[in-house]
Amino acid sequence: MANFVTGIDDIGTMNAKCSGWTVISIDYSLVGKFEEEARKILQSAKLKSFHGKEFKRKKADSYTAFLKLVRSTLESGNGFVSCTLLGKDWKSDFESFCNNVIGGSFTRAGVTAGEITEASKNIAAPLFTYQRLASVKLRGGSTQIQIDRHVLIDQLKSSKVGVSGTEFSGQLPIVAALRAYGRDRFPRAPEIEREGILICPDEESILVQAADIIGNFSTAFAFKKLGKKSKSNDLKCSVFEEAFGDLINLDDFPGSVKLNGDDLELEEGRASFTFSIGGADA
C-alpha cells in the first residue's frame, strides 16, 4: 500500500512569464477523511469544486475552511505542499531535458514512438519536479499520483505498449523511467506506485483542487508582496493568510522575483522560485 497520495496541478502567471506546478502530498491513511470533510465544505457552499481562477468571493469562508482543512491534514501526519514557478526559458530547457530522458529510456526499452511516448514526455516534467521536491520533504516510501487531465496524457489512462512482442500497461514505461531516475538522483523521494498515476479532471480529485487553490492563492500572495492590488487578489491573500499566515516568512522573499506590468516574472538568470509548507526539510 502506498504511504502517500500526491496531487499535482499546473500553475502559471497571467501572461505565462512564469509557470510550473503545485504539488501536495498527504499520508495515505488521511486521504479518506480529508476527502470526506472537503466534500462537506463543498456541499455546504453549494460548489462543485474549488478552483482558483473561478474564485467565488461571496464564498470566501468556504475557501478558508478548505485551506484550514489542508493545513490540519498536513499537520496530522507526514506531508507537504510546494509551489514552483519556473522562468520561461528555464522551463523550456527543463522540459527538453525531461523529453530527452524519457525518449532515451523508451528507445532503450524498445518502446515504439507514438501517442504513449508523447503522453509520457508531457507528464515527465511535473513528475520529475515532484521527485525533486519530495526528496527533501519526505523520507522514502511510495506514492500514488493524481494529476489534472491534459489532452496528451489522457493516453496513459488506457493505452497499451508493446515491448519485445509482449503487451504492457501504458503507464509501465514512464513509471519505470521515473523510478530509475529517482533512485539515481532523488533516492529519498517516495517511489511512484506501479499503475499509480491517475489522470483526472480537477473536479474529481480533492487533492488536485487543493493544489490548484494553493498555487493560485500563493501566487496572489506574491503579487501582493510586489505591490499589485485588486479586490479578488486581496481577498485571496486574506484567505491564504488566515489559513497559513503564521507559517509564512517573507524575510527571504527573493529580490529576483519582480512585477512586470500586471505579471510576475523572474530576473534573467533566475531559474525558479519555490514556496513550501510542511515536510522534513532535512
mmCIF file of C-alpha atoms in Angstrom:
data_model
loop_
_atom_site.group_PDB
_atom_site.id
_atom_site.type_symbol
_atom_site.label_atom_id
_atom_site.label_comp_id
_atom_site.label_asym_id
_atom_site.label_seq_id
_atom_site.Cartn_x
_atom_site.Cartn_y
_atom_site.Cartn_z
ATOM 1 C CA MET A 1 0.000 0.000 0.000
ATOM 2 C CA ALA A 2 1.215 3.495 -0.810
ATOM 3 C CA ASN A 3 2.438 5.723 2.013
ATOM 4 C CA PHE A 4 1.256 8.934 0.344
ATOM 5 C CA VAL A 5 -1.206 10.297 -2.161
ATOM 6 C CA THR A 6 0.030 13.258 -4.199
ATOM 7 C CA GLY A 7 -1.984 15.819 -6.135
ATOM 8 C CA ILE A 8 -0.362 17.861 -8.909
ATOM 9 C CA ASP A 9 -1.723 20.816 -10.850
ATOM 10 C CA ASP A 10 -0.097 23.309 -13.166
ATOM 11 C CA ILE A 11 0.303 26.941 -12.202
ATOM 12 C CA GLY A 12 1.023 29.996 -14.321
ATOM 13 C CA THR A 13 1.013 33.758 -14.174
ATOM 14 C CA MET A 14 -1.326 35.831 -16.327
ATOM 15 C CA ASN A 15 0.878 36.026 -19.423
ATOM 16 C CA ALA A 16 2.831 32.827 -18.674
ATOM 17 C CA LYS A 17 6.090 34.651 -17.954
ATOM 18 C CA CYS A 18 6.374 32.148 -15.095
ATOM 19 C CA SER A 19 4.722 28.759 -14.897
ATOM 20 C CA GLY A 20 5.226 25.490 -13.124
ATOM 21 C CA TRP A 21 3.447 23.117 -10.777
ATOM 22 C CA THR A 22 1.922 22.838 -7.338
ATOM 23 C CA VAL A 23 2.447 19.548 -5.512
ATOM 24 C CA ILE A 24 0.634 18.394 -2.368
ATOM 25 C CA SER A 25 1.377 15.066 -0.676
ATOM 26 C CA ILE A 26 -0.519 13.716 2.334
ATOM 27 C CA ASP A 27 -0.438 10.483 4.287
ATOM 28 C CA TYR A 28 -2.415 7.751 2.550
ATOM 29 C CA SER A 29 -4.165 6.962 5.844
ATOM 30 C CA LEU A 30 -5.580 10.519 5.991
ATOM 31 C CA VAL A 31 -6.912 10.740 2.437
ATOM 32 C CA GLY A 32 -10.381 9.310 3.090
ATOM 33 C CA LYS A 33 -11.145 11.664 5.992
ATOM 34 C CA PHE A 34 -9.669 14.624 4.098
ATOM 35 C CA GLU A 35 -11.857 13.982 1.066
ATOM 36 C CA GLU A 36 -14.948 13.427 3.208
ATOM 37 C CA GLU A 37 -14.519 16.717 5.087
ATOM 38 C CA ALA A 38 -13.713 18.631 1.892
ATOM 39 C CA ARG A 39 -16.893 17.392 0.225
ATOM 40 C CA LYS A 40 -18.906 18.537 3.231
ATOM 41 C CA ILE A 41 -17.460 22.040 2.783
ATOM 42 C CA LEU A 42 -18.286 21.983 -0.934
ATOM 43 C CA GLN A 43 -21.800 20.752 -0.293
ATOM 44 C CA SER A 44 -22.428 23.403 2.347
ATOM 45 C CA ALA A 45 -21.135 26.118 -0.027
ATOM 46 C CA LYS A 46 -23.085 24.667 -2.967
ATOM 47 C CA LEU A 47 -19.902 24.474 -5.017
ATOM 48 C CA LYS A 48 -18.988 21.693 -7.456
ATOM 49 C CA SER A 49 -15.277 22.132 -6.823
ATOM 50 C CA PHE A 50 -12.633 24.552 -5.567
ATOM 51 C CA HIS A 51 -10.877 26.383 -8.394
ATOM 52 C CA GLY A 52 -8.579 29.395 -8.071
ATOM 53 C CA LYS A 53 -9.461 31.144 -11.324
ATOM 54 C CA GLU A 54 -13.165 30.699 -10.598
ATOM 55 C CA PHE A 55 -12.870 32.023 -7.037
ATOM 56 C CA LYS A 56 -16.274 32.943 -5.601
ATOM 57 C CA ARG A 57 -15.673 35.981 -3.393
ATOM 58 C CA LYS A 58 -19.028 35.628 -1.639
ATOM 59 C CA LYS A 59 -17.977 32.153 -0.520
ATOM 60 C CA ALA A 60 -14.530 33.111 0.779
ATOM 61 C CA ASP A 61 -15.294 31.496 4.158
ATOM 62 C CA SER A 62 -15.608 28.110 2.447
ATOM 63 C CA TYR A 63 -12.219 28.537 0.784
ATOM 64 C CA THR A 64 -10.770 29.436 4.184
ATOM 65 C CA ALA A 65 -12.301 26.314 5.714
ATOM 66 C CA PHE A 66 -10.854 24.204 2.891
ATOM 67 C CA LEU A 67 -7.338 25.611 3.321
ATOM 68 C CA LYS A 68 -7.545 25.124 7.087
ATOM 69 C CA LEU A 69 -8.543 21.515 6.401
ATOM 70 C CA VAL A 70 -5.471 21.151 4.175
ATOM 71 C CA ARG A 71 -3.291 22.528 6.954
ATOM 72 C CA SER A 72 -4.753 20.322 9.686
ATOM 73 C CA THR A 73 -4.345 17.270 7.442
ATOM 74 C CA LEU A 74 -0.698 18.116 6.766
ATOM 75 C CA GLU A 75 -0.143 18.590 10.499
ATOM 76 C CA SER A 76 -1.720 15.213 11.293
ATOM 77 C CA GLY A 77 0.982 13.222 9.506
ATOM 78 C CA ASN A 78 3.879 13.393 7.096
ATOM 79 C CA GLY A 79 3.219 15.546 4.068
ATOM 80 C CA PHE A 80 3.978 18.807 2.343
ATOM 81 C CA VAL A 81 2.817 21.279 -0.261
ATOM 82 C CA SER A 82 5.119 23.178 -2.613
ATOM 83 C CA CYS A 83 4.553 25.611 -5.468
ATOM 84 C CA THR A 84 7.338 26.037 -8.014
ATOM 85 C CA LEU A 85 7.337 28.778 -10.626
ATOM 86 C CA LEU A 86 9.919 28.450 -13.394
ATOM 87 C CA GLY A 87 11.172 31.212 -15.647
ATOM 88 C CA LYS A 88 10.041 30.810 -19.248
ATOM 89 C CA ASP A 89 13.493 29.952 -20.655
ATOM 90 C CA TRP A 90 14.394 27.571 -17.851
ATOM 91 C CA LYS A 91 11.032 25.789 -18.097
ATOM 92 C CA SER A 92 11.621 25.255 -21.820
ATOM 93 C CA ASP A 93 15.125 23.874 -21.136
ATOM 94 C CA PHE A 94 13.838 21.679 -18.308
ATOM 95 C CA GLU A 95 11.035 20.211 -20.416
ATOM 96 C CA SER A 96 13.504 19.487 -23.235
ATOM 97 C CA PHE A 97 15.742 17.694 -20.736
ATOM 98 C CA CYS A 98 12.770 15.631 -19.477
ATOM 99 C CA ASN A 99 11.800 14.761 -23.037
ATOM 100 C CA ASN A 100 15.329 13.555 -23.767
ATOM 101 C CA VAL A 101 15.479 11.431 -20.602
ATOM 102 C CA ILE A 102 12.110 9.787 -21.273
ATOM 103 C CA GLY A 103 12.662 9.458 -25.018
ATOM 104 C CA GLY A 104 16.042 7.823 -24.441
ATOM 105 C CA SER A 105 14.640 5.441 -21.834
ATOM 106 C CA PHE A 106 11.828 4.392 -24.138
ATOM 107 C CA THR A 107 14.171 3.874 -27.068
ATOM 108 C CA ARG A 108 16.490 1.669 -24.990
ATOM 109 C CA ALA A 109 13.468 -0.330 -23.788
ATOM 110 C CA GLY A 110 12.294 -0.869 -27.367
ATOM 111 C CA VAL A 111 9.076 1.140 -26.991
ATOM 112 C CA THR A 112 7.881 2.385 -30.376
ATOM 113 C CA ALA A 113 7.389 6.138 -30.606
ATOM 114 C CA GLY A 114 3.752 7.216 -30.702
ATOM 115 C CA GLU A 115 0.978 8.725 -28.611
ATOM 116 C CA ILE A 116 2.086 6.964 -25.442
ATOM 117 C CA THR A 117 5.624 8.310 -25.855
ATOM 118 C CA GLU A 118 4.399 11.862 -26.296
ATOM 119 C CA ALA A 119 1.991 11.499 -23.374
ATOM 120 C CA SER A 120 4.792 10.243 -21.142
ATOM 121 C CA LYS A 121 7.085 13.105 -22.163
ATOM 122 C CA ASN A 122 4.313 15.568 -21.350
ATOM 123 C CA ILE A 123 3.811 14.217 -17.845
ATOM 124 C CA ALA A 124 7.528 13.824 -17.096
ATOM 125 C CA ALA A 125 8.325 17.433 -16.121
ATOM 126 C CA PRO A 126 5.775 17.707 -13.269
ATOM 127 C CA LEU A 127 6.680 14.228 -12.006
ATOM 128 C CA PHE A 128 10.417 14.967 -12.050
ATOM 129 C CA THR A 129 9.542 18.167 -10.177
ATOM 130 C CA TYR A 130 7.640 16.098 -7.610
ATOM 131 C CA GLN A 131 10.661 13.840 -7.109
ATOM 132 C CA ARG A 132 12.976 16.818 -6.589
ATOM 133 C CA LEU A 133 10.673 18.466 -4.044
ATOM 134 C CA ALA A 134 9.799 15.241 -2.229
ATOM 135 C CA SER A 135 13.457 14.274 -1.891
ATOM 136 C CA VAL A 136 13.898 16.986 0.768
ATOM 137 C CA LYS A 137 10.356 16.938 2.176
ATOM 138 C CA LEU A 138 9.692 13.214 2.680
ATOM 139 C CA ARG A 139 11.703 10.137 3.520
ATOM 140 C CA GLY A 140 11.141 7.118 1.338
ATOM 141 C CA GLY A 141 8.029 5.035 0.889
ATOM 142 C CA SER A 142 5.787 5.216 -2.167
ATOM 143 C CA THR A 143 3.042 7.437 -3.532
ATOM 144 C CA GLN A 144 0.041 7.398 -5.775
ATOM 145 C CA ILE A 145 -0.290 10.394 -8.094
ATOM 146 C CA GLN A 146 -3.426 12.324 -9.021
ATOM 147 C CA ILE A 147 -2.758 14.835 -11.785
ATOM 148 C CA ASP A 148 -5.039 17.184 -13.675
ATOM 149 C CA ARG A 149 -6.013 15.881 -17.087
ATOM 150 C CA HIS A 150 -4.274 17.073 -20.240
ATOM 151 C CA VAL A 151 -5.099 16.175 -23.828
ATOM 152 C CA LEU A 152 -1.778 14.353 -24.296
ATOM 153 C CA ILE A 153 -1.586 12.479 -21.013
ATOM 154 C CA ASP A 154 -5.092 11.053 -21.343
ATOM 155 C CA GLN A 155 -3.428 8.267 -23.327
ATOM 156 C CA LEU A 156 -1.820 6.977 -20.127
ATOM 157 C CA LYS A 157 -5.225 6.012 -18.749
ATOM 158 C CA SER A 158 -5.874 3.045 -21.017
ATOM 159 C CA SER A 159 -3.185 2.661 -23.682
ATOM 160 C CA LYS A 160 -1.032 -0.413 -24.023
ATOM 161 C CA VAL A 161 2.536 -0.612 -25.314
ATOM 162 C CA GLY A 162 4.334 -3.485 -26.927
ATOM 163 C CA VAL A 163 7.861 -4.447 -25.868
ATOM 164 C CA SER A 164 9.553 -7.462 -27.456
ATOM 165 C CA GLY A 165 6.205 -8.831 -28.565
ATOM 166 C CA THR A 166 4.574 -8.505 -25.120
ATOM 167 C CA GLU A 167 1.843 -6.001 -24.292
ATOM 168 C CA PHE A 168 2.068 -3.905 -21.132
ATOM 169 C CA SER A 169 0.153 -1.098 -19.464
ATOM 170 C CA GLY A 170 0.852 2.333 -20.946
ATOM 171 C CA GLN A 171 1.980 3.527 -17.518
ATOM 172 C CA LEU A 172 4.750 0.949 -17.175
ATOM 173 C CA PRO A 173 7.460 2.716 -19.233
ATOM 174 C CA ILE A 174 7.015 6.150 -17.644
ATOM 175 C CA VAL A 175 6.817 4.742 -14.098
ATOM 176 C CA ALA A 176 9.880 2.540 -14.712
ATOM 177 C CA ALA A 177 11.818 5.538 -16.078
ATOM 178 C CA LEU A 178 10.785 7.724 -13.147
ATOM 179 C CA ARG A 179 11.730 5.044 -10.643
ATOM 180 C CA ALA A 180 15.145 4.528 -12.212
ATOM 181 C CA TYR A 181 15.844 8.251 -12.378
ATOM 182 C CA GLY A 182 14.544 8.760 -8.835
ATOM 183 C CA ARG A 183 16.750 6.042 -7.371
ATOM 184 C CA ASP A 184 19.770 7.644 -9.022
ATOM 185 C CA ARG A 185 19.065 11.343 -8.388
ATOM 186 C CA PHE A 186 16.464 11.527 -5.605
ATOM 187 C CA PRO A 187 16.799 8.333 -3.524
ATOM 188 C CA ARG A 188 14.839 9.765 -0.585
ATOM 189 C CA ALA A 189 11.776 10.653 -2.638
ATOM 190 C CA PRO A 190 8.863 8.189 -2.415
ATOM 191 C CA GLU A 191 8.665 5.898 -5.429
ATOM 192 C CA ILE A 192 5.680 6.277 -7.716
ATOM 193 C CA GLU A 193 3.427 3.240 -7.418
ATOM 194 C CA ARG A 194 3.041 0.942 -10.406
ATOM 195 C CA GLU A 195 -0.310 1.754 -12.032
ATOM 196 C CA GLY A 196 -0.363 4.608 -9.521
ATOM 197 C CA ILE A 197 -0.882 7.578 -11.856
ATOM 198 C CA LEU A 198 -4.487 8.771 -12.024
ATOM 199 C CA ILE A 199 -5.281 11.246 -14.803
ATOM 200 C CA CYS A 200 -8.497 13.043 -13.906
ATOM 201 C CA PRO A 201 -10.487 16.263 -14.254
ATOM 202 C CA ASP A 202 -9.793 18.510 -11.280
ATOM 203 C CA GLU A 203 -13.400 18.277 -10.094
ATOM 204 C CA GLU A 204 -12.862 14.544 -9.483
ATOM 205 C CA SER A 205 -9.807 14.987 -7.240
ATOM 206 C CA ILE A 206 -9.888 16.930 -3.980
ATOM 207 C CA LEU A 207 -6.079 16.836 -3.906
ATOM 208 C CA VAL A 208 -5.815 18.404 -7.361
ATOM 209 C CA GLN A 209 -8.262 21.072 -6.194
ATOM 210 C CA ALA A 210 -6.061 21.715 -3.149
ATOM 211 C CA ALA A 211 -3.015 22.049 -5.411
ATOM 212 C CA ASP A 212 -4.945 24.434 -7.666
ATOM 213 C CA ILE A 213 -6.120 26.679 -4.815
ATOM 214 C CA ILE A 214 -2.767 26.827 -3.041
ATOM 215 C CA GLY A 215 -0.920 27.505 -6.295
ATOM 216 C CA ASN A 216 -3.330 30.254 -7.277
ATOM 217 C CA PHE A 217 -3.613 31.880 -3.835
ATOM 218 C CA SER A 218 0.122 31.759 -3.074
ATOM 219 C CA THR A 219 0.791 33.439 -6.421
ATOM 220 C CA ALA A 220 -1.754 36.096 -5.449
ATOM 221 C CA PHE A 221 0.198 36.486 -2.204
ATOM 222 C CA ALA A 222 3.420 37.026 -4.165
ATOM 223 C CA PHE A 223 1.669 39.631 -6.333
ATOM 224 C CA LYS A 224 0.522 41.479 -3.199
ATOM 225 C CA LYS A 225 4.063 41.409 -1.797
ATOM 226 C CA LEU A 226 5.214 43.059 -5.042
ATOM 227 C CA GLY A 227 2.547 45.775 -4.832
ATOM 228 C CA LYS A 228 -0.227 44.563 -7.129
ATOM 229 C CA LYS A 229 -3.701 45.172 -5.739
ATOM 230 C CA SER A 230 -7.202 44.097 -6.729
ATOM 231 C CA LYS A 231 -10.326 43.142 -4.775
ATOM 232 C CA SER A 232 -10.139 39.495 -5.810
ATOM 233 C CA ASN A 233 -6.376 39.262 -5.286
ATOM 234 C CA ASP A 234 -6.520 40.925 -1.862
ATOM 235 C CA LEU A 235 -9.338 38.631 -0.715
ATOM 236 C CA LYS A 236 -7.409 35.548 -1.847
ATOM 237 C CA CYS A 237 -4.447 36.814 0.191
ATOM 238 C CA SER A 238 -6.656 37.314 3.256
ATOM 239 C CA VAL A 239 -7.958 33.752 2.935
ATOM 240 C CA PHE A 240 -4.433 32.403 2.472
ATOM 241 C CA GLU A 241 -3.106 34.356 5.463
ATOM 242 C CA GLU A 242 -5.946 33.193 7.702
ATOM 243 C CA ALA A 243 -5.060 29.577 6.974
ATOM 244 C CA PHE A 244 -1.263 29.758 6.774
ATOM 245 C CA GLY A 245 -0.224 33.241 7.962
ATOM 246 C CA ASP A 246 1.848 32.114 10.960
ATOM 247 C CA LEU A 247 3.838 29.752 8.721
ATOM 248 C CA ILE A 248 4.717 32.324 6.067
ATOM 249 C CA ASN A 249 8.058 34.093 6.375
ATOM 250 C CA LEU A 250 8.734 36.671 3.677
ATOM 251 C CA ASP A 251 12.065 37.853 5.061
ATOM 252 C CA ASP A 252 13.915 35.979 2.338
ATOM 253 C CA PHE A 253 11.421 36.710 -0.449
ATOM 254 C CA PRO A 254 13.819 36.802 -3.407
ATOM 255 C CA GLY A 255 14.667 40.135 -4.966
ATOM 256 C CA SER A 256 14.863 38.309 -8.287
ATOM 257 C CA VAL A 257 11.053 37.975 -8.359
ATOM 258 C CA LYS A 258 9.573 41.160 -9.784
ATOM 259 C CA LEU A 259 6.399 42.699 -11.165
ATOM 260 C CA ASN A 260 6.380 43.431 -14.891
ATOM 261 C CA GLY A 261 3.185 45.316 -15.680
ATOM 262 C CA ASP A 262 0.404 43.035 -14.462
ATOM 263 C CA ASP A 263 2.556 39.927 -14.490
ATOM 264 C CA LEU A 264 5.124 38.321 -12.215
ATOM 265 C CA GLU A 265 8.443 37.247 -13.641
ATOM 266 C CA LEU A 266 11.904 36.137 -12.577
ATOM 267 C CA GLU A 267 15.057 38.128 -13.202
ATOM 268 C CA GLU A 268 17.208 36.850 -16.053
ATOM 269 C CA GLY A 269 19.349 34.018 -14.757
ATOM 270 C CA ARG A 270 16.908 33.027 -12.003
ATOM 271 C CA ALA A 271 15.693 29.508 -12.746
ATOM 272 C CA SER A 272 12.817 29.098 -10.301
ATOM 273 C CA PHE A 273 11.020 30.290 -7.185
ATOM 274 C CA THR A 274 9.585 27.724 -4.763
ATOM 275 C CA PHE A 275 7.199 28.232 -1.855
ATOM 276 C CA SER A 276 6.677 25.324 0.562
ATOM 277 C CA ILE A 277 4.640 24.397 3.628
ATOM 278 C CA GLY A 278 5.397 21.330 5.749
ATOM 279 C CA GLY A 279 7.756 18.438 5.213
ATOM 280 C CA ALA A 280 11.015 17.349 6.770
ATOM 281 C CA ASP A 281 13.406 19.764 5.017
ATOM 282 C CA ALA A 282 16.237 17.632 6.247
#
